[in-house]
Amino acid sequence: MSMTESAGTAVAEHTGHVYRLTGVRKDYAQKGRTVRALAGVDLEIEAGGFVAIQGPTGGGKSTLLQLLGALDRPTAGAVELAGTDLARASNARLGRIRAEQVGFVFQGFNLIPTLTAHENVDMGLEPLGLPRAERETRVTEALAHVGLADRADHRPGELSGGQQQRVAIARAVAKRPAVLLADEPTGNLDEHMRDEILGLLEGLNGEGLTLVVVTHDSAVARRASRRLRLEKGLVRDVSG
Amino acid sequence: MYWTYLRRELGGRVRQTVIVAAGLAIAIALVIVVNALSAGVRDAQAQALESVYGVGTDLTVTGAAAEPGAGGQGPRFAFGGDEGQSADGTTSLSQSRLTTDVRRGTLDASVLGTVEDVDGVAGASAALSLTNTTFQGEIPDPSQFAQGEPGQGQRPQGGADGAGGSSFDIASFTVLGVEPDDTSVGPLSAVSLVDGRMLEAADAGQDVAVLDETYATSQSLAVGGTIDVGGTTVQIVGIVASASASADTASQVYIPLDVAQTISGSGDVVSTVYVQAASADAIAGVQSALQEALPDATVSSQSELASTVSGSLSSAGSLIANLGTWLSVIVLAVALTIAVLFTISGVTRRTREFGTLKAIGWSNGRVVGQVAGESVVQGLVGGVAGLAIGLAGIAIVNLISPTISSAPAANELVRAGTGGGEGGLPGGGGGGFPGGAANLGQAATDIVLHAPITVWVVVAAVGLAIAGGLVAGAFGGWRAARLSPAEALRSIA
């Protein structure tokens, strides 16, 4: 069984696409003014796809990623993940969706510095309430999958940037999510490590995991199967 | 995973953990020591009361205090012209007087019967509190001063120093006239026999006495010997000591009540009636009934008696109650504030961490539980340390065993230390008894302070520690719960 078999396969079988966004708008109140980050986004993301989202800073990329990750709700419109409208789901439901169906990878890795690689990956499984043996198996498999089986006892401070990002990816995929959302996953890495991480992500995508990556790096975007440009709150497909 | 995360987090910020735990530890140690000292002072007060009023005395009935300045009839010494003449013309004088307390009125002895007739009174015993004062001295032949011519080289002779000088000595001891057949209530209920026998019913009207062991030893008196009480030679039949290891007896000499009344010439009066109520619930009712039956007398309960115990015992109690308690409260408040601020600051610093945890599916409850758990463990560490410090403090107090003196109101002469009575004593009104209160001795009770360790103290310490951790954790958890994962992640983007 691959690392991505569980929720991802179920979504693909159910609908054929992971996300369907309809008329999504997101406004922020900032210093007494309303700032419109998304101005009516319509978008569908196929299951098993590798989507890269590019655009200028402040164009709404991170906002869109947070809506896709059930971290926030749109001001208007619908964000459906595997048939569930995230705009109308309860906080508890959003929490369960984040725990079971969505994996996150951040630019800054966001590992807990006091925990080892093994424990950091285990933190991602904590909300699932799995038996200890099952968790142990998944953590070991995930670390092996990203090539860090021999670094399980190392803390983030003892790992390189690329290795830390691998641990973050292991933490995200150990839960076997439907989709992996990555926000500038190679932003803090040099070219060599960027290629390593990209190779890893492509491998996961090859196993059926849906990838949505926000990036400024055109080299990363070129590896995606679909490229979107987010500008002034609107999405354009620039896959050509 | 919960405990691993918690342990690693606390271990990863040792300095903060130590500061919070140390603050709580100091506060809890203070609370423990102050509580133990308070309990110790309470015990000491109870011991002081027992030594004066006896075990099981719930109420006392006493005469109203004399008006200030009115002055009672103090010991008065009168000598005849031919008294105490010696061969060389020196006059040696010695006289004992047994007097009642000049500061406090007496009650007619019939009061005892009135008290015993009141409903709810289980037992009552009367006593007459007296002071025996002995005047002893020598004066030279006064005639040699009249006959001698100045400047002729004739030096005065005789007297205490052989050169015409005089010497006077005044000694005193406390005497309690008690009912010899009743030792169940009153001062004799708080003593135990060391040698000889206690007073018995058959001793009524007999010139017999029981002595306090300390006094007997200091005066080299023993069973079978005699003692001069108010000019009457009284046979010593027993030696007693306080039933409490850390308190003295109420008086130095105990004699039958009727003998005390006769020797002192006070008539058929008593100073105090000791009352035992049928039950603790009945005390208030009995007090009211006694006050109604005896409007001119003063009826005091145990709590009121406790307030009459003065001296450093009272000062210590007051110090602990006021300064100690407030100090504990302030330190506890400061420690809690530090714990809360550190916890909130920790949550703020860990915004990215908690945002990430929420992003990967951790529920609010799980995050709050983690924050609260860390605070409670910090509190527990502080609690255990505080308990250890507190117990060590109590052990040091018990090792030092500080002595606290108490001056019970029943022996106000000691505190007053002033004559002021008609005729008074040598030294004049206000000059006091020579040698001061120390010579009257017995009434000032030295009590060893013990700070007891109770299960309650341990439970309170642990409870305070957990409560402190929970309060800090509640604030931190509330802050963490309000954290939106999107905002948390945006804030570090």
Tab-separated table of C-alpha atoms in Angstrom, chain A residues 28 63 66 71-72 95 98-99 102 104 106 108 110 112-116 119 122-124 126-127 135 155 171 175, chain B residues 1-2 4-5 7-9 12 352-353 355-363 366 484-487 489-490 492-493:
chain	number	residue	atom	x	y	z
A	28	TYR	CA	-10.365	41.138	5.182
A	63	THR	CA	-5.608	32.987	1.212
A	66	GLN	CA	-6.023	28.436	3.541
A	71	LEU	CA	-8.237	26.800	7.828
A	72	ASP	CA	-10.614	29.626	7.004
A	95	GLY	CA	-10.874	20.197	12.331
A	98	ARG	CA	-7.809	18.951	8.384
A	99	ALA	CA	-6.909	15.929	10.463
A	102	VAL	CA	-5.580	17.577	4.167
A	104	PHE	CA	0.100	20.797	4.958
A	106	PHE	CA	4.949	25.109	4.993
A	108	GLY	CA	9.299	27.429	7.223
A	110	ASN	CA	6.917	24.446	11.105
A	112	ILE	CA	8.264	21.478	16.780
A	113	PRO	CA	11.886	22.067	17.752
A	114	THR	CA	11.807	20.107	21.012
A	115	LEU	CA	10.548	16.903	19.374
A	116	THR	CA	12.453	14.388	17.285
A	119	GLU	CA	7.729	12.516	17.251
A	122	ASP	CA	3.594	11.289	15.098
A	123	MET	CA	2.060	14.670	15.985
A	124	GLY	CA	0.261	14.606	12.628
A	126	GLU	CA	-2.407	12.411	17.052
A	127	PRO	CA	-5.894	13.687	16.070
A	135	ARG	CA	0.753	4.945	14.435
A	155	ARG	CA	15.595	16.959	16.387
A	171	ARG	CA	4.153	14.433	8.827
A	175	LYS	CA	-2.139	10.516	7.773
B	1	MET	CA	2.510	11.582	22.965
B	2	TYR	CA	0.845	14.016	25.354
B	4	THR	CA	6.325	13.349	25.701
B	5	TYR	CA	5.335	16.687	24.205
B	7	ARG	CA	7.991	16.919	29.048
B	8	ARG	CA	9.966	18.152	26.051
B	9	GLU	CA	8.289	21.558	26.136
B	12	GLY	CA	13.036	23.038	26.462
B	352	ARG	CA	3.223	29.392	14.904
B	353	GLU	CA	3.413	26.095	16.772
B	355	GLY	CA	-1.289	27.414	14.395
B	356	THR	CA	0.541	24.489	12.838
B	357	LEU	CA	-1.012	22.014	15.263
B	358	LYS	CA	-4.473	23.322	14.437
B	359	ALA	CA	-3.618	23.174	10.732
B	360	ILE	CA	-2.712	19.498	10.997
B	361	GLY	CA	-5.981	18.745	12.733
B	362	TRP	CA	-5.475	19.284	16.440
B	363	SER	CA	-8.703	20.367	18.087
B	366	ARG	CA	-6.394	19.254	22.601
B	484	SER	CA	-7.346	31.179	14.583
B	485	PRO	CA	-5.143	28.762	12.634
B	486	ALA	CA	-5.319	30.942	9.531
B	487	GLU	CA	-4.335	34.071	11.446
B	489	LEU	CA	-0.080	31.005	10.123
B	490	ARG	CA	-0.592	34.393	8.435
B	492	ILE	CA	4.385	34.313	10.577
B	493	ALA	CA	4.140	34.293	6.818
